[in-house]
Structures are given as structure tokens and as C-alpha cells.
Coordinates of C-alpha atoms in Angstrom, one line a residue:
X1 CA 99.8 134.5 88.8
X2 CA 99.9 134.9 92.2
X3 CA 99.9 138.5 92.9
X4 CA 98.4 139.2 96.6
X5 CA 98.1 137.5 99.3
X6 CA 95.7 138.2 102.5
X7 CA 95.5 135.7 105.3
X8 CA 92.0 135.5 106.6
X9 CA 92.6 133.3 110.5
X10 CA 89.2 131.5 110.4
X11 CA 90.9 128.9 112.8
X12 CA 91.7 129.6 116.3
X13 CA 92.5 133.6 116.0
X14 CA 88.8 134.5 114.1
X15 CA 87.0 132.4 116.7
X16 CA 88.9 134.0 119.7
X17 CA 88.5 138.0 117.9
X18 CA 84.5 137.1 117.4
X19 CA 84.2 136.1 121.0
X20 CA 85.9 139.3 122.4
X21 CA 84.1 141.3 120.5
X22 CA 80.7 139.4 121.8
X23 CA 82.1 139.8 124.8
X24 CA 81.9 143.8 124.5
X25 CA 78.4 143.9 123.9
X26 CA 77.0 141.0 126.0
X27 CA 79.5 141.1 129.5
X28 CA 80.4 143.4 131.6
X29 CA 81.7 146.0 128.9
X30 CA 81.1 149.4 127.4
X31 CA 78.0 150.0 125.0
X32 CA 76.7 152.7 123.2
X33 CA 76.0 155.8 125.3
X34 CA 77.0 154.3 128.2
X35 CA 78.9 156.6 130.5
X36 CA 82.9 155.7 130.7
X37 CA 83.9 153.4 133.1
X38 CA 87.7 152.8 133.1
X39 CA 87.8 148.8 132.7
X40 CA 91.3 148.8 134.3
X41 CA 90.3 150.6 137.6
X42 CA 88.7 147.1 139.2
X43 CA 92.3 146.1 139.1
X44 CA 94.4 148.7 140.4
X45 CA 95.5 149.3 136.6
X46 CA 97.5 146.6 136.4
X47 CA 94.8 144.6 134.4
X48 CA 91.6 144.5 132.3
X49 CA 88.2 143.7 134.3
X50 CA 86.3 140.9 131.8
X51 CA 83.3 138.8 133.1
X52 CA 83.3 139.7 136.2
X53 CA 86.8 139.2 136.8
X54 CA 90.5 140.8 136.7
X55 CA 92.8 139.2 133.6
X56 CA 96.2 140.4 135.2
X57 CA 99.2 142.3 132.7
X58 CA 102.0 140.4 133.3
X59 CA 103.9 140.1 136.3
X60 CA 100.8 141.0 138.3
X61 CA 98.7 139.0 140.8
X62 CA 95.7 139.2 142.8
X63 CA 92.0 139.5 142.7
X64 CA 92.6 143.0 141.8
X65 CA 96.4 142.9 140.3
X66 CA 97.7 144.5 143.1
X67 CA 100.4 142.6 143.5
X68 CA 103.5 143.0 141.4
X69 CA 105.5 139.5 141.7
X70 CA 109.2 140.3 142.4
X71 CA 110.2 136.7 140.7
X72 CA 108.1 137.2 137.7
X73 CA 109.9 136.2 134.5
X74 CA 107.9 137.9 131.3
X75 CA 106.8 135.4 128.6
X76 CA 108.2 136.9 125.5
X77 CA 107.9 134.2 123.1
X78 CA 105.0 135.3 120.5
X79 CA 103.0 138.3 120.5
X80 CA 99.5 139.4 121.9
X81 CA 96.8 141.7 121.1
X82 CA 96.6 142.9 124.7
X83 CA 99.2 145.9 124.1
X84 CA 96.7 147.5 122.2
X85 CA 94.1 147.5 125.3
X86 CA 95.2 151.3 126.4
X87 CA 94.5 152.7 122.8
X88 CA 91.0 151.1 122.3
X89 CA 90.4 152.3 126.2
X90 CA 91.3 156.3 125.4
X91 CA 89.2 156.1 122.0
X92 CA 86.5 155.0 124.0
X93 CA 86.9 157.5 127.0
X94 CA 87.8 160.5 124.2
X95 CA 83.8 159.6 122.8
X96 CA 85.0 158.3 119.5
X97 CA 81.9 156.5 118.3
X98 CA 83.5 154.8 115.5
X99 CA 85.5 152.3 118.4
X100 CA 82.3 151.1 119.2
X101 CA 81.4 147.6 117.9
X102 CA 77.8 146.3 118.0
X103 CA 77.7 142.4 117.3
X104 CA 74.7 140.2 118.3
X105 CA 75.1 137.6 120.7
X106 CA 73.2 135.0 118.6
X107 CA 75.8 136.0 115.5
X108 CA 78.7 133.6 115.1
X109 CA 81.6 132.7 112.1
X110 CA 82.2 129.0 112.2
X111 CA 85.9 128.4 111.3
X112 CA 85.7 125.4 109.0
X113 CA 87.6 125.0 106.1
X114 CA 84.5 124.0 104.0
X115 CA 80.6 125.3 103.9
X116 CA 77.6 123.2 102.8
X117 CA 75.2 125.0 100.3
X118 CA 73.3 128.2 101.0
X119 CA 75.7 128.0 104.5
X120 CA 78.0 130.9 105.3
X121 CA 79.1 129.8 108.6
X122 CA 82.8 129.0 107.7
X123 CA 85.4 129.8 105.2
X124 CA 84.3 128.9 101.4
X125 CA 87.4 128.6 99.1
X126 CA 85.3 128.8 96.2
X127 CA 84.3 131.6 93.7
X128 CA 80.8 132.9 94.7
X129 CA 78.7 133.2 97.8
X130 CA 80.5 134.0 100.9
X131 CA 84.0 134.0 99.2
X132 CA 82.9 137.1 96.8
X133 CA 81.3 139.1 100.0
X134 CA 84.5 138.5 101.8
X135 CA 87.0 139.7 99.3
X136 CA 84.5 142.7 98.5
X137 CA 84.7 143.8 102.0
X138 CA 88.8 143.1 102.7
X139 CA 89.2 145.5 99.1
X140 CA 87.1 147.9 100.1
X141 CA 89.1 147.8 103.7
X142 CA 92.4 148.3 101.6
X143 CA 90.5 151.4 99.9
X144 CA 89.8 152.6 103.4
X145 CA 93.2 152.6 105.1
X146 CA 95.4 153.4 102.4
X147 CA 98.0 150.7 102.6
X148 CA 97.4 148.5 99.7
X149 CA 96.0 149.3 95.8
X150 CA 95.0 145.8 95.1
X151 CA 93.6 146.8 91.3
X152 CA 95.1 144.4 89.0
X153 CA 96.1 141.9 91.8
X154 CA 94.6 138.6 92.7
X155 CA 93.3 137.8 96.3
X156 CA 94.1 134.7 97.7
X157 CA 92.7 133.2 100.9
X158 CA 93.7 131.0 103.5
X159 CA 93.5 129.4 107.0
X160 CA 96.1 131.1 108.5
X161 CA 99.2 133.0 108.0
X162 CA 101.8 129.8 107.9
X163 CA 99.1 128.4 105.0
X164 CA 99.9 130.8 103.0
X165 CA 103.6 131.2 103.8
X166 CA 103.8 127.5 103.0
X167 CA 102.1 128.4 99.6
X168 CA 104.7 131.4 99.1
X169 CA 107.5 129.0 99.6
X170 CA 105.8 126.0 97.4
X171 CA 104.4 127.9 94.9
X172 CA 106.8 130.7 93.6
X173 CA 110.2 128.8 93.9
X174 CA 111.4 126.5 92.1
X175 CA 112.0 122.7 93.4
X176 CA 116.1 122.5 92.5
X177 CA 118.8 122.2 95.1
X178 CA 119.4 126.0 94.8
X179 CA 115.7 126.7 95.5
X180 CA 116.9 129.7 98.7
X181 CA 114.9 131.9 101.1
X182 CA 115.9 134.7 103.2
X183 CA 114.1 137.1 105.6
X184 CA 116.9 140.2 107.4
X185 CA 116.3 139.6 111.1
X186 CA 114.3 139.8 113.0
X187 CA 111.8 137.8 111.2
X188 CA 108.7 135.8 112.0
X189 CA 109.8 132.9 113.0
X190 CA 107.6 130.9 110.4
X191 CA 109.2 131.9 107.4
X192 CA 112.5 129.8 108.1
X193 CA 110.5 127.1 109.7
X194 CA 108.4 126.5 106.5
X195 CA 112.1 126.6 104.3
X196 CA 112.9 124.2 106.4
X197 CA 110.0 121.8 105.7
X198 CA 110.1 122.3 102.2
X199 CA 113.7 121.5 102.3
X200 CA 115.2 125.0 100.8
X201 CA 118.7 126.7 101.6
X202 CA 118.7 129.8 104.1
X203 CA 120.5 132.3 103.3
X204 CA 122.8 133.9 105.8
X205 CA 122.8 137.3 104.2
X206 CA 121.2 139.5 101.8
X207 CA 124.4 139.2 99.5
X208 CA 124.0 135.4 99.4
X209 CA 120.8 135.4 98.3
X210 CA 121.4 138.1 95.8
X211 CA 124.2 136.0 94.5
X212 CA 122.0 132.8 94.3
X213 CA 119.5 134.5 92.2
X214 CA 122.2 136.2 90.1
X215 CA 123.5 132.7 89.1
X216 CA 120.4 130.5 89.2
X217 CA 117.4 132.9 88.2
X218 CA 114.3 134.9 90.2
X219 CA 112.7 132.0 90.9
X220 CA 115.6 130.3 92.6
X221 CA 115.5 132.9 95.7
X222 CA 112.4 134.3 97.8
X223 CA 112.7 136.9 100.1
X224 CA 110.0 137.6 103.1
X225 CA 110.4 141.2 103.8
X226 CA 108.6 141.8 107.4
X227 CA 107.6 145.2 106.4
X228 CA 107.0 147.1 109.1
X229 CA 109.2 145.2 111.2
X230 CA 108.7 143.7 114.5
X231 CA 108.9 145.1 116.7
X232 CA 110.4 148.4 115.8
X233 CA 107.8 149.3 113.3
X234 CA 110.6 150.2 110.8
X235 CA 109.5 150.4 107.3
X236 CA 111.6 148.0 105.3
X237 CA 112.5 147.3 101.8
X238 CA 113.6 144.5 99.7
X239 CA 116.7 143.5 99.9
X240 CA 117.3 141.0 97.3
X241 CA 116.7 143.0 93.8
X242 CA 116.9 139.8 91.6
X243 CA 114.7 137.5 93.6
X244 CA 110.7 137.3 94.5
X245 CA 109.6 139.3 97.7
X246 CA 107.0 138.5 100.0
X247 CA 106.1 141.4 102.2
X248 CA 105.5 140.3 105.4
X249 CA 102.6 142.9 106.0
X250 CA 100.5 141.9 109.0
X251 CA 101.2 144.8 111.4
X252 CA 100.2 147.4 107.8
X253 CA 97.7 148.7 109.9
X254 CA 97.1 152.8 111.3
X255 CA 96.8 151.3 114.9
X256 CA 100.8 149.5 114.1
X257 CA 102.4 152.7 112.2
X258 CA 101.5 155.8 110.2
X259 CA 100.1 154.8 107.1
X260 CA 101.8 157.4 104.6
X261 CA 101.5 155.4 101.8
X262 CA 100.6 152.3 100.3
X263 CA 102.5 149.2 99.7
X264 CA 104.3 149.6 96.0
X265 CA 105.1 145.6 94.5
X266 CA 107.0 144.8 91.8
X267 CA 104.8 142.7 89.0
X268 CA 106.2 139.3 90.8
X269 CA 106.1 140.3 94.2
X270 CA 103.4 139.5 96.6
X271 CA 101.6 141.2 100.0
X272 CA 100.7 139.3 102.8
X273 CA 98.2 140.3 105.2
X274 CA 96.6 138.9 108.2
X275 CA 93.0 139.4 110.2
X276 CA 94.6 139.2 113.6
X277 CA 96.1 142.4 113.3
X278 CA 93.4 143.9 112.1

């Protein structure tokens, strides 16, 4: 069965999360023992100073940011790991030694969906090899942080969080007209997109989609429970007691919201987890 699901972003987001990191050790960045230097004082702290140059916050323009447009209309549309720059900054300024990533500039993940033998440059969706060392090290993560006890649940990989929402959807309901999925709002965006592909009902309302699995069964409704929500950081819970639940679990992480316990399934339910929030 499929019990626990972690999305590993081996496409576009690992490659771009590898090559800041690279960046930290190889540019103009901090490194060990290094005394602090403020990387948002080259531009007037209104941006980030990366190879040699300012990257700008929103709204901001200028060789140093200094300028703060008055017709500046904010791009909303998705989210961004940049909102997190300030915290990384003051655990770095406060000397803690565990924000401090060495990678070697010559060290690089390929982002393939297949390897060739003896080759662990990519993603390998086979038992064995890489695929063993990967899932030892995202369990033993789990252990660390608290927010998942994956004993007794299977790990399943894939290339990218919509994969495996399209494998939720495909996979754990059934293929009849009442086949229904609901997520409370606000939701990611993806979930009804991928109902819509598939061809499923969306439910309006928690109460529908209770009633639809009520009359038709648990595998006639799915429910994506963004757990903690977006952006509030509100824990949530599921909604829809005789359906399947996929929590939504991507922002699960200490750096997100307080981790004060760990995620509690019931035997048909499934976690979802992605490496660009890590």
C-alpha cells in the first residue's frame, strides 16, 4: 500500500538548491571562520549581494537597491525561498556553526530521471544503490526533526511534487463518475489542477465530500489536507472522516512552524513531503 509519500525535486528545484549552496562556498559568501559580513549591507538592505552583484527584494531597484519603485506592483503568484534569507543571515551572524554548509565545487547531482550502472548522478527509481542511501538519509532526517514516524510506512519517490500528487489522485481513488477530491482553501493550486486532468468531481465543501464518501465508499473521495497551511502556518486536520487524506506537508519543517509533534496518519492516509522546503 501506499503509505508515505516524500517528493524528492531532482528537476529544476534540486539543481537550483545545489547551485546556491555552491554558491556559498565558492562566490562571494560566508565560510567557515570567516568574520560576519552582513550580505545585505552592499545594497542598502533592501537586497542580497551574490556574485558580485545586488539581487534586489521586491519593489527595489538600483545597483545597490536603493531605490524603492513607487509603481511597483508585487508578484504574488507562487512562493520563494528568499523569505527565509533574514533567518539563515542571524544564524550565521549569532555563530551557529551548524548553518554552515561546506559543498565542493567539483560536487554535482544530475537531475535525470534514470542512472546508468555504478552512476549516482541522478535520481534511481530502483531498489538498491543510490535509492537505498537516499531513503536512509530522508528517515534518518524524519528521526531528526520530529515531524514524521515513518516505521511501518513505505517511502515513495518522485520527480516532483505534482508527480506525486498525480499519483495520489490516480492511484488511491477509484476511476467511477463519483471518483471526488477536496482540499479547504487555501490550497496549492495543484491539487485541483491534477482532479482536473484526471477528470474527478471537486467538491465545494467539506460536507459534500463527506457525503460522497458516505454513499459511495473511502475510495470514492480524497482529501489534500495542506497541513500547515499556507500561508498562515495553521496546523490543520482532516476534514473528511470517511475518505483518504493526503497531507499536504511540505512547509513540516522547524524553520516553517514549531514542530510539537509528529504527523499522526490513519492506516490509509498518506504524507507528502517535498526537498524544496527543506
Amino acid at each position: 500500500r501506499i503509505s508515505y509519500l516524500s517528493s524528492v525535486f531532482f528537476f529544476v528545484m534540486s539543481l537550483v538548491f545545489l547551485l546556491a549552496l555552491i554558491h556559498a562556498v565558492t562566490s562571494k559568501h560566508q565560510s567557515v571562520g570567516d568574520p560576519f559580513v552582513d550580505p545585505r549591507s552592499p545594497c542598502s538592505q533592501n537586497g542580497m549581494f551574490e556574485d558580485d552583484v545586488c539581487r534586489c527584494d521586491n519593489c527595489y531597484v538600483g545597483a545597490t537597491c536603493e531605490t524603492k519603485s513607487e509603481t511597483c506592483v508585487v508578484d504574488a503568484s507562487s512562493g520563494s525561498p528568499f523569505f527565509t534569507d533574514d533567518y539563515w543571515i542571524s544564524e550565521v551572524r549569532n555563530g551557529n556553526k551548524d548553518s554552515t554548509i561546506t559543498i565542493a565545487p567539483y560536487y554535482h547531482i544530475g537531475y535525470g530521471a534514470f542512472v546508468g550502472a555504478g552512476n549516482c548522478g541522478g535520481f534511481a527509481p530502483v531498489s538498491g544503490g543510490c535509492r537505498n542511501d537516499l531513503e536512509t538519509e530522508i528517515r534518518a532526517l524524519h528521526d531528526a526533526v520530529g515531524n514524521f514516524k515513518h516505521n511501518g510506512y513505505t517511502l515513495v519517490m518522485g520527480v516532483g511534487s505534482t508527480e506525486l500528487i498525480a499519483a495520489s489522485v490516480y492511484s488511491l481513488l477509484d476511476s467511477s463518475q463519483n471518483a471526488t477530491v477536496f482540499s479547504e482553501e487555501p490550497y496549492y493550486n495543484g491539487h485541483s489542477g491534477v482532479a482536473e486532468f484526471f477528470g474527478r468531481n471537486w467538491a465545494q465543501s467539506a460536507e459534500e465530500a463527506e457525503a460522497n464518501a458516505r454513499t459511495y465508499g473511502r475510495n470514492s473521495t480524497l482529501e489534500f489536507v495542506t497541513s500547515p497551511s499556507n500561508p498562515t502556518g495553521a496546523m490543520r486536520t482532516k476534514q473528511v472522516a470517511s475518505g483518504t487524506a493526503v497531507f499536504d506537508s511540505a512547509y513540516f519543517w522547524p524553520h516553517f512552524t514549531p514542530i510539537t509533534a509528529d504527523r499522526k496518519l490513519s492506516d490509509h492516509d498518506v504524507a507528502l513531503f517535498t526537498l524544496s522546503k527543506i
